[in-house]
mmCIF file of C-alpha atoms and ligand atoms in Angstrom:
data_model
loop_
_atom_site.group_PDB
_atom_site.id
_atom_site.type_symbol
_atom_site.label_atom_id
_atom_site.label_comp_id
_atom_site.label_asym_id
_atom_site.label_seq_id
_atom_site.Cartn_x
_atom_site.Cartn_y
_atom_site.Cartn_z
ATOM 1 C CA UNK B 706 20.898 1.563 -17.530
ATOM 2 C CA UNK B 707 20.681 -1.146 -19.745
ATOM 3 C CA UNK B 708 20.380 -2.235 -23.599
ATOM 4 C CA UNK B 709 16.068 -3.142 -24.400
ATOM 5 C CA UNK B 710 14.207 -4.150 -26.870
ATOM 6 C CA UNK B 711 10.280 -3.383 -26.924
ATOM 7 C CA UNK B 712 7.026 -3.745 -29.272
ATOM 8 C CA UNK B 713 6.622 -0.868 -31.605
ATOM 9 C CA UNK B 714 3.500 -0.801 -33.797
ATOM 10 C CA UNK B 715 2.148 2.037 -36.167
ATOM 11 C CA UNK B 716 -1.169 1.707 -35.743
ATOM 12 C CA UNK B 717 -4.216 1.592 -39.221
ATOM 13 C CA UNK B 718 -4.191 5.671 -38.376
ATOM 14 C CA UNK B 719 -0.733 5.842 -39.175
ATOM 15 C CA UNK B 720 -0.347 4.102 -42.572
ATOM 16 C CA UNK B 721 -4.030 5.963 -43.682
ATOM 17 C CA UNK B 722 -2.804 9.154 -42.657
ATOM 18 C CA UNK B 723 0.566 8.799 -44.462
ATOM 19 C CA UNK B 724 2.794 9.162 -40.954
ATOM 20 C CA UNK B 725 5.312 6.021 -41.139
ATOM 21 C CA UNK B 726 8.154 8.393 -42.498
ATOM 22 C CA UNK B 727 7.645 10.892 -39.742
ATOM 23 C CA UNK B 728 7.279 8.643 -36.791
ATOM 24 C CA UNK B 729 10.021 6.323 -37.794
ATOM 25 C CA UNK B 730 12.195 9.288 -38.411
ATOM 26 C CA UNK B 731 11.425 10.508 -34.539
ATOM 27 C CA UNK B 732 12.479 7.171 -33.301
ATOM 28 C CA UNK B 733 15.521 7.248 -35.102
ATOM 29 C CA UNK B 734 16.536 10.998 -34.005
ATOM 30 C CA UNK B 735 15.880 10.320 -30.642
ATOM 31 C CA UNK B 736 18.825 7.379 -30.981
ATOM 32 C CA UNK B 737 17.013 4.269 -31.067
ATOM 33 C CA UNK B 738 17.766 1.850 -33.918
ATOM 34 C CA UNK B 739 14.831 -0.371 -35.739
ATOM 35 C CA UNK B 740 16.033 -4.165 -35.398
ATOM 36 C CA UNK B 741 13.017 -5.919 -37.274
ATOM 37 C CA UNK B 742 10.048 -3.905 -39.184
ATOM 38 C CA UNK B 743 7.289 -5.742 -40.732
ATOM 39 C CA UNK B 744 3.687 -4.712 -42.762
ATOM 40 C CA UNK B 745 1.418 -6.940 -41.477
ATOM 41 C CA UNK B 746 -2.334 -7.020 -41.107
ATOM 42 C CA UNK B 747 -3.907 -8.420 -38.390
ATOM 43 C CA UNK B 748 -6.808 -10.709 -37.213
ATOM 44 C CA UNK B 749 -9.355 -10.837 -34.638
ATOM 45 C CA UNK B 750 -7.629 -13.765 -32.772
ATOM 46 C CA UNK B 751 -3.893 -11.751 -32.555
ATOM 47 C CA UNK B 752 -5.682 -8.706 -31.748
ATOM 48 C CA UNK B 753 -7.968 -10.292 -29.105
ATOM 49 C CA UNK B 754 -4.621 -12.153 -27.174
ATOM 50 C CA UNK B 755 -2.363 -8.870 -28.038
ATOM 51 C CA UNK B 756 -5.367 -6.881 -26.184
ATOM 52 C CA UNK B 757 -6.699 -9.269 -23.921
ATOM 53 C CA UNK B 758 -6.466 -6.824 -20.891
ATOM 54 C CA UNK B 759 -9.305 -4.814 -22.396
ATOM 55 C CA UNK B 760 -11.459 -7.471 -23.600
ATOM 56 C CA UNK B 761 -14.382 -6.657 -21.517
ATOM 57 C CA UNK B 762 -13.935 -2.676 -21.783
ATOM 58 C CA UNK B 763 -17.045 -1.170 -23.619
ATOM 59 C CA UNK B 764 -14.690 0.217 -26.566
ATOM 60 C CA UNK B 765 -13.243 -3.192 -27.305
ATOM 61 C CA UNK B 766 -15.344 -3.876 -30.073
ATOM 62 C CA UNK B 767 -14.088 0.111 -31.118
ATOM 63 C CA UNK B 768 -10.446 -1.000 -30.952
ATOM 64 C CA UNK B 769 -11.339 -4.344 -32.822
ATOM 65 C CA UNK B 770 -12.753 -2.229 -35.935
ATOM 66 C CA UNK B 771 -10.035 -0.045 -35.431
ATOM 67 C CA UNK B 772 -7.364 -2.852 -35.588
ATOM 68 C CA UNK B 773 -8.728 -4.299 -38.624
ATOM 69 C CA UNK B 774 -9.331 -0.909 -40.487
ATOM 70 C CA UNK B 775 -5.724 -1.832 -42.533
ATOM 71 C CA UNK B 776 -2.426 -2.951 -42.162
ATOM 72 C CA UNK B 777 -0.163 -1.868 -38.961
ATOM 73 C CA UNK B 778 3.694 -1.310 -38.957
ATOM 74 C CA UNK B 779 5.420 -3.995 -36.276
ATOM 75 C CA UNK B 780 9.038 -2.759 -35.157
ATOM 76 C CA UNK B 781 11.229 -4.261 -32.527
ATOM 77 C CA UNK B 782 13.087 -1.082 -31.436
ATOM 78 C CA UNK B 783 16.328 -1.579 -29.142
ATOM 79 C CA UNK B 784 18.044 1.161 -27.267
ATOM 80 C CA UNK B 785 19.171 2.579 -23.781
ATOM 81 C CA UNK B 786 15.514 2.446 -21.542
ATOM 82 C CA UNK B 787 13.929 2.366 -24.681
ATOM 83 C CA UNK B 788 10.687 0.777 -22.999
ATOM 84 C CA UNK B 789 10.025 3.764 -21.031
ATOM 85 C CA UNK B 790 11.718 5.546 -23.201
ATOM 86 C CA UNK B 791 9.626 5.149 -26.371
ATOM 87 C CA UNK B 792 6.825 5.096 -24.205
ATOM 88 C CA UNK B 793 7.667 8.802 -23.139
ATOM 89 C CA UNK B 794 8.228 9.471 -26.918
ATOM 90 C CA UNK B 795 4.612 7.986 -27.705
ATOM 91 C CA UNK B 796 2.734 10.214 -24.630
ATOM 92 C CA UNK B 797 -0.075 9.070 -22.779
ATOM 93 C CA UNK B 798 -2.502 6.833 -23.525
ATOM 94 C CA UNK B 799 -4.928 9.401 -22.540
ATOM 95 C CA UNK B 800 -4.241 11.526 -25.845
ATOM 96 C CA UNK B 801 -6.329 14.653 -24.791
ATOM 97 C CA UNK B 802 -3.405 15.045 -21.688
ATOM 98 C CA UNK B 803 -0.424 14.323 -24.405
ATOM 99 C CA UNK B 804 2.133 17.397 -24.575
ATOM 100 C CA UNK B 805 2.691 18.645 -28.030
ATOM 101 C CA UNK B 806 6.320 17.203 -29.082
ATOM 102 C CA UNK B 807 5.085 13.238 -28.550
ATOM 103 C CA UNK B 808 3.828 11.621 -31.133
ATOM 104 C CA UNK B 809 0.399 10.743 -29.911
ATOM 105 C CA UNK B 810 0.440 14.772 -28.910
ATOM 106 C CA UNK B 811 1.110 15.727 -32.266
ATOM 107 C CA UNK B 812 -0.961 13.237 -34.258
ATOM 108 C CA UNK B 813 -3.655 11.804 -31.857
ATOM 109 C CA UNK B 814 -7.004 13.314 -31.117
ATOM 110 C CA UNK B 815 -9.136 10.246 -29.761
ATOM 111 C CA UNK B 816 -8.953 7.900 -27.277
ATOM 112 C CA UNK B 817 -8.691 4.545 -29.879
ATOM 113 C CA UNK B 818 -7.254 6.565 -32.612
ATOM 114 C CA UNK B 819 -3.827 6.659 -31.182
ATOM 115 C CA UNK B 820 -1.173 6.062 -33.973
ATOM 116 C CA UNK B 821 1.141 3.686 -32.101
ATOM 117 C CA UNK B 822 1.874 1.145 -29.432
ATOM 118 C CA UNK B 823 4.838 0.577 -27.035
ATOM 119 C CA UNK B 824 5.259 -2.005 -24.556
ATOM 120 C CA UNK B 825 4.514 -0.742 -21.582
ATOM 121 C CA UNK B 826 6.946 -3.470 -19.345
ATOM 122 C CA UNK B 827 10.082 -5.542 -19.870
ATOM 123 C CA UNK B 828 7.298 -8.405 -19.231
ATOM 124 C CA UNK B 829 5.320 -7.108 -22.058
ATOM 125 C CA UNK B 830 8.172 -6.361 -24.607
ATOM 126 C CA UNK B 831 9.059 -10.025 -24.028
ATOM 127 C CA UNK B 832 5.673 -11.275 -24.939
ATOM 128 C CA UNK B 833 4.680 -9.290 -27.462
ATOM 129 C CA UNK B 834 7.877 -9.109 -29.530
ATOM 130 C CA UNK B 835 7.711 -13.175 -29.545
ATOM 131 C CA UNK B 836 4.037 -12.692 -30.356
ATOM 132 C CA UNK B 837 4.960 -10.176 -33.117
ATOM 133 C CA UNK B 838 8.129 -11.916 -34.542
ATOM 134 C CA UNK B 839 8.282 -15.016 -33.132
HETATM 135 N N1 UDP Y 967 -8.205 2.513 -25.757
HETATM 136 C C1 UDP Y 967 -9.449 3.033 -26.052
HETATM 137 N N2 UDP Y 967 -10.151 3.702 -25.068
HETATM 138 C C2 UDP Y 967 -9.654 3.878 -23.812
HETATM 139 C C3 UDP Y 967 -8.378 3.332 -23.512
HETATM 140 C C4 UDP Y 967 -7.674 2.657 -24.496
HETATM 141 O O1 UDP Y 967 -9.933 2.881 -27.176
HETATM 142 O O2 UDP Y 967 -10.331 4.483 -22.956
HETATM 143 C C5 UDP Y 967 -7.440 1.815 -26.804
HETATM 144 C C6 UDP Y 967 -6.299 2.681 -27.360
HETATM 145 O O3 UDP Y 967 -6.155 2.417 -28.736
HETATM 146 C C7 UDP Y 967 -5.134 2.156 -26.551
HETATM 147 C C8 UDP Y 967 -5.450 0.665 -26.509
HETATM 148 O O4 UDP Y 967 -6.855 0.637 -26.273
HETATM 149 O O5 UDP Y 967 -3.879 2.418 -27.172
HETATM 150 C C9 UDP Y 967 -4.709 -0.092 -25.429
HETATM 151 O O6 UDP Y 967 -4.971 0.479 -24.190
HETATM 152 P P1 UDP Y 967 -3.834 0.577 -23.087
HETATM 153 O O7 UDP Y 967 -4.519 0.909 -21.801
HETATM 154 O O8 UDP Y 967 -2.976 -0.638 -23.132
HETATM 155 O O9 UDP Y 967 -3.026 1.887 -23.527
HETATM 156 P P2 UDP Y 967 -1.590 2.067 -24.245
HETATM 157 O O10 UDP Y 967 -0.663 1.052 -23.614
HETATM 158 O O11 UDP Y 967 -1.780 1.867 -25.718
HETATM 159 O O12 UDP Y 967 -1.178 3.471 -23.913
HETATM 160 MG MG1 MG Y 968 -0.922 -0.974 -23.396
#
């Protein structure tokens, strides 16, 4: 057991749909505290390194849009496990197999349109909150 930080974002979906108060408020219940938050709205170049795994999927350009669509919500959350931890919070990428009770579950209905990110390593917490926050 140990003390983590990780990447938290609220994805365009989020802020549209009015969700920030209810997903913040499940990280919070669940015990985790919210070090850094940030509005910010990205570009093509943060999204491109911050996705760079995917670049040459066929729904990149999808995710792109998607990305730039409006402003995300960037959180460094710390906690107890809270990499795999918020990632069990999130569920799945694949949102059709998320259980009811996780946020993508509850909120997500398509594959791009998934409402947040997590880190999904201690490798890419790292990265990404220095990417993120500096
Ligand atoms: N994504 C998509 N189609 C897919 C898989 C992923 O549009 O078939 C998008 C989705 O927004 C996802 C993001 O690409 O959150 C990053 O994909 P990753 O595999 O890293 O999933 P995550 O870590 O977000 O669960
Ligand atoms: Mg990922």
């Amino acid at each position: 057991m140990a003390v983590e930080q990780t990447y938290i974002m609220l994805k365009p979906d989020a802020i549209q749909r009015q969700l920030l108060g209810e997903i913040i408020s499940r990280i919070e219940r669940k015990g985790y505290q919210i070090v850094q938050a940030k509005l910010m709205d990205l570009d093509s170049e943060i999204i491109a390194n911050h996705y760079a795994h995917l670049l040459e999927q066929n729904f990149y350009s999808k995710l792109e849009a998607y990305m730039l669509s409006g402003p995300v919500f960037a959180m460094i959350v710390e906690g107890e496990e809270a990499i795999q931890g918020m990632r069990t919070l999130m569920g799945p990428t694949n949102v059709f197999a998320a259980m009811p009770g996780t946020i993508r579950g509850d909120f997500a209905t398509d594959l791009t349109y998934n409402t947040i990110h997590g880190s999904d390593s201690p490798e890419a917490a790292e990265v990404e909150i220095k990417q993120f926050f500096g």
